Amino acid sequence: MLIPGLPSAPAPAWLLVCATALSGCGGTSSGNPSDQGASDGGRDLGHVDGGGQPDGGVTDPRFAHCPSSSAFVGESSWPIALSATEGAVYCTRFSEGRTLKEELAAKVQLRIVAGTYRLPTSAGPYPFVLPMCLALADGPGPALSGADGSIAHSSSMYEQDTYHQLHVTQPLVGASFTADLYPTQRGAVLPTPTIDGSPYDPFGDSGFSFGFSLCLAASCEPGTEIYFDSCTHEDSSVHLHEVQLGDDGDVTFELRIGESAASTEPAAYVRATGTFRGTDFDQRDFFKLVYNPSHHHFERHFAVLFDAPIDGVCGIEVENLEPWDDYQPDAAYAVDCALDRLSTLTVESHTWTVE
């Protein structure tokens, strides 16, 4: 199941991702995000920094097409203020129903442009545009279409708290984006949610949860949706899988796994290091790190693509790494840049540790 509209090849060498310090990715602005206080026909206007550059991360080629916060469409009178920081970058979430090849094809990054955006507390729907942009493995992704999206509000109450639900639909060029925002209002105090690239913490007390999804096609066929999560899971537990590959070398996969109340735990595969046929590698590029688990990560399948081929090989695939049991034998392969298998590698040992 390849995802329509997504690339089937890994990123070019220049397309590097700051997988362990992503808050610095996507460029910076010399201006500070601010509320869009002015309006023009109901469209709130954002700012452009003092140097004349919009605050959309234009210094990073992956996000060169990002709009400024002035692309926001909404009302300055809306009572909830949603803030996005420069770290508001998210990455494709794995799917248990995909293969490693399909995970590679589904890799997308989402950036919510830094700024403060007002949200309604009445039903709507209202015209709305949340400034955002996408990066694919081979460069910029679909841009805003120029047409307004919409936002609708509903809420429920429990005791003194109000649970706001905001649903955003936003057209892109040849694609569509959806955001669901769930800020909780404690008593009469309006929430001030923040989007900063962090994962949603189901056990935290922030009072804010969210979901972002994407369809890279004119229509969203079942199973083609792409969902987003933290690129780093910086505060999640670190799982290291060290695999010895005989005379071919070794590889260590770094996987960070969060918590879930019921479903398969969210995770980010952030680094692969090792040696292959005499050449060291240290890969942290999101588009070159491919992961897929079975339910609850009982089985873990990894691939890493090198920055440049080594001995005619683009990368390493290792499947069936099982932390607790060994029902399926570990298997490793030398692969090309599309994850087609070139040859079988020998797995001499596998060590799993949690930090």
Coordinates of C-alpha atoms in Angstrom, one line a residue, residues 74-309:
G74 CA -9.7 34.2 11.7
E75 CA -11.1 36.8 14.1
S76 CA -9.1 38.8 16.6
S77 CA -12.0 38.7 19.0
W78 CA -12.0 35.0 19.4
P79 CA -11.2 34.2 23.1
I80 CA -8.8 31.3 23.0
A81 CA -5.1 32.1 22.1
L82 CA -3.2 29.1 20.5
S83 CA 0.5 29.7 20.5
A84 CA 2.9 27.9 18.1
T85 CA 6.7 28.0 18.9
E86 CA 9.6 27.7 16.5
G87 CA 9.8 24.1 17.6
A88 CA 6.3 23.2 16.3
V89 CA 7.5 20.5 13.9
Y90 CA 5.9 17.1 13.7
C91 CA 6.8 13.8 11.9
T92 CA 4.8 11.0 10.3
R93 CA 3.5 8.5 12.9
F94 CA 4.2 4.8 12.2
S95 CA 1.3 2.5 11.3
E96 CA 1.1 -1.1 12.3
G97 CA -0.5 -1.8 8.9
R98 CA 2.4 -0.6 6.8
T99 CA 5.5 -2.3 5.7
L100 CA 9.0 -0.7 6.0
K101 CA 8.8 0.3 2.3
E102 CA 5.4 2.0 2.9
E103 CA 6.7 3.7 6.0
L104 CA 9.5 5.2 3.8
A105 CA 7.0 6.4 1.3
A106 CA 4.8 7.9 4.0
K107 CA 7.5 10.1 5.5
V108 CA 6.3 13.8 5.9
Q109 CA 7.2 16.6 8.2
L110 CA 4.6 19.2 9.3
R111 CA 5.5 22.7 10.6
I112 CA 3.0 24.9 12.3
V113 CA 4.3 28.4 11.7
A114 CA 5.3 30.3 14.9
G115 CA 2.7 32.7 16.0
T116 CA -0.4 33.2 18.2
Y117 CA -3.7 32.3 16.6
R118 CA -7.2 33.0 18.0
L119 CA -9.8 30.2 18.3
P120 CA -13.6 30.5 18.7
T121 CA -15.8 29.2 21.5
S122 CA -19.0 29.3 19.5
A123 CA -20.2 26.7 17.0
G124 CA -19.4 28.0 13.5
P125 CA -18.1 26.9 11.1
Y126 CA -16.1 30.0 10.4
P127 CA -13.5 30.7 7.7
F128 CA -10.1 29.7 9.0
V129 CA -6.5 29.2 7.9
L130 CA -3.8 27.9 10.3
P131 CA -0.4 28.9 8.8
M132 CA 1.5 25.6 8.2
C133 CA 3.6 23.8 5.7
L134 CA 5.0 20.4 4.8
A135 CA 8.3 18.8 3.8
L136 CA 8.6 15.6 1.8
A137 CA 11.8 13.6 1.3
D138 CA 12.7 15.3 -1.9
G139 CA 11.8 18.9 -0.9
P140 CA 8.8 21.1 -0.1
G141 CA 5.4 19.5 0.2
P142 CA 2.0 20.8 -0.9
A143 CA 1.4 24.4 -0.1
L144 CA -1.7 26.3 1.1
S145 CA -4.2 26.4 -1.7
G146 CA -5.2 30.0 -1.2
A147 CA -8.7 29.0 -0.3
D148 CA -10.1 29.4 3.2
G149 CA -10.5 26.4 5.3
S150 CA -13.0 26.2 8.2
I151 CA -13.1 25.8 12.0
A152 CA -16.0 24.5 14.0
H153 CA -16.4 24.4 17.8
S154 CA -18.3 22.2 20.2
S155 CA -17.8 21.7 24.0
S156 CA -18.9 19.7 27.0
M157 CA -18.8 20.3 30.7
Y158 CA -17.9 18.2 33.7
E159 CA -18.2 19.7 37.1
Q160 CA -16.6 23.2 36.6
D161 CA -14.4 22.4 33.6
T162 CA -15.3 23.0 29.9
Y163 CA -13.8 20.7 27.3
H164 CA -13.5 22.5 24.0
Q165 CA -13.3 20.6 20.8
L166 CA -12.2 22.5 17.7
H167 CA -12.1 20.8 14.2
V168 CA -10.1 22.4 11.4
T169 CA -10.2 21.4 7.8
Q170 CA -7.7 23.1 5.4
P171 CA -7.3 22.7 1.7
L172 CA -3.8 22.4 0.2
V173 CA -2.6 22.2 -3.4
G174 CA -3.7 18.7 -4.3
A175 CA -4.1 17.6 -0.7
S176 CA -6.0 18.4 2.5
F177 CA -5.0 18.9 6.2
T178 CA -7.0 18.4 9.3
A179 CA -6.4 19.5 12.9
D180 CA -8.3 18.6 16.0
L181 CA -7.6 20.8 19.0
Y182 CA -8.8 19.9 22.5
P183 CA -8.1 22.7 25.1
T184 CA -9.6 22.3 28.6
Q185 CA -10.9 25.3 30.4
R186 CA -10.6 25.1 34.2
G187 CA -13.5 27.1 35.6
A188 CA -13.7 30.6 34.2
V189 CA -10.0 30.7 33.2
L190 CA -9.6 30.5 29.4
P191 CA -7.0 28.0 28.2
T192 CA -3.8 29.2 26.4
P193 CA -2.7 26.0 24.6
T194 CA 0.8 25.8 23.1
I195 CA 2.1 23.7 20.1
D196 CA 5.8 23.2 20.4
G197 CA 6.6 19.8 18.8
S198 CA 6.1 17.9 22.0
P199 CA 4.0 14.8 22.0
Y200 CA 0.6 14.7 23.6
D201 CA 1.0 13.4 27.2
P202 CA -2.1 11.4 28.1
F203 CA -1.0 11.3 31.8
G204 CA 0.0 15.0 32.0
D205 CA -1.9 17.9 33.4
S206 CA -1.5 20.4 30.6
G207 CA -5.2 20.2 29.7
F208 CA -4.5 20.2 26.0
S209 CA -4.4 17.5 23.4
F210 CA -4.4 17.6 19.6
G211 CA -4.3 15.6 16.4
F212 CA -3.0 16.4 13.0
S213 CA -3.6 14.4 9.8
L214 CA -3.0 14.7 6.1
C215 CA -4.2 13.3 2.9
L216 CA -1.9 13.8 -0.1
A217 CA -4.6 13.3 -2.7
A218 CA -7.8 15.0 -3.9
S219 CA -9.9 12.5 -1.9
C220 CA -8.9 10.7 1.3
E221 CA -9.2 7.0 0.7
P222 CA -9.5 4.8 3.8
G223 CA -6.0 3.8 5.0
T224 CA -4.2 6.7 3.2
E225 CA -4.4 9.2 6.0
I226 CA -1.0 10.3 7.5
Y227 CA -1.0 11.1 11.2
F228 CA 1.7 13.1 13.0
D229 CA 3.5 12.8 16.3
S230 CA 6.6 14.2 18.0
C231 CA 9.7 13.8 15.9
T232 CA 11.9 13.3 19.0
H233 CA 9.9 12.0 22.0
E234 CA 12.8 13.7 23.8
D235 CA 11.6 12.8 27.3
S236 CA 10.4 9.2 26.5
S237 CA 12.3 6.1 27.5
V238 CA 15.3 5.2 25.3
H239 CA 15.4 1.7 23.8
L240 CA 18.7 0.7 22.3
H241 CA 18.9 -2.3 19.9
E242 CA 22.5 -3.3 19.2
V243 CA 22.9 -5.8 16.4
Q244 CA 26.2 -7.5 15.5
L245 CA 26.4 -8.3 11.7
G246 CA 29.5 -10.6 11.6
D247 CA 32.2 -9.4 9.2
D248 CA 29.8 -6.8 7.8
G249 CA 29.8 -4.7 11.0
D250 CA 27.3 -3.6 13.5
V251 CA 24.3 -1.3 14.0
T252 CA 22.6 0.3 17.0
F253 CA 19.1 1.6 16.7
E254 CA 17.8 4.3 19.1
L255 CA 14.1 4.2 19.6
R256 CA 12.2 6.4 22.1
I257 CA 8.9 5.0 23.3
G258 CA 6.3 7.0 25.1
E259 CA 3.2 6.0 27.1
S260 CA -0.3 5.1 26.0
A261 CA -3.5 4.4 28.0
A262 CA -4.5 1.5 25.8
S263 CA -3.1 1.5 22.2
T264 CA 0.4 0.8 20.9
E265 CA 2.7 3.3 22.6
P266 CA 3.8 6.3 20.5
A267 CA 7.5 6.4 19.6
A268 CA 10.2 8.1 17.6
Y269 CA 13.2 6.3 16.0
V270 CA 15.8 9.0 16.2
R271 CA 19.3 7.6 15.5
A272 CA 21.2 4.7 14.0
T273 CA 25.0 4.3 14.5
G274 CA 27.5 1.7 13.6
T275 CA 30.0 0.4 11.0
F276 CA 29.3 -1.2 7.7
R277 CA 32.1 -2.9 5.8
G278 CA 34.7 -0.8 7.4
T279 CA 32.9 2.6 7.1
D280 CA 31.4 4.3 10.2
F281 CA 27.9 5.9 10.0
D282 CA 25.8 8.0 12.4
Q283 CA 22.4 8.7 10.9
R284 CA 19.9 11.2 12.5
D285 CA 18.0 12.2 9.4
F286 CA 14.2 11.6 9.8
F287 CA 13.9 10.7 6.2
K288 CA 16.6 8.0 6.3
L289 CA 15.4 6.3 9.5
V290 CA 12.5 3.9 8.9
Y291 CA 10.6 2.0 11.6
N292 CA 7.6 -0.2 12.0
P293 CA 6.4 -2.2 15.0
S294 CA 3.9 -4.9 15.6
H295 CA 1.3 -4.3 18.4
H296 CA 2.8 -2.8 21.5
H297 CA 6.2 -2.9 19.9
F298 CA 6.4 -6.7 20.5
E299 CA 8.3 -7.0 17.2
R300 CA 10.4 -4.1 15.9
H301 CA 11.5 -3.6 12.3
F302 CA 14.2 -1.1 11.5
A303 CA 16.0 0.3 8.4
V304 CA 18.7 2.9 8.1
L305 CA 19.8 4.6 4.9
F306 CA 23.4 5.9 4.7
D307 CA 24.1 9.5 3.5
A308 CA 26.0 7.9 0.6
P309 CA 26.2 4.2 -0.5

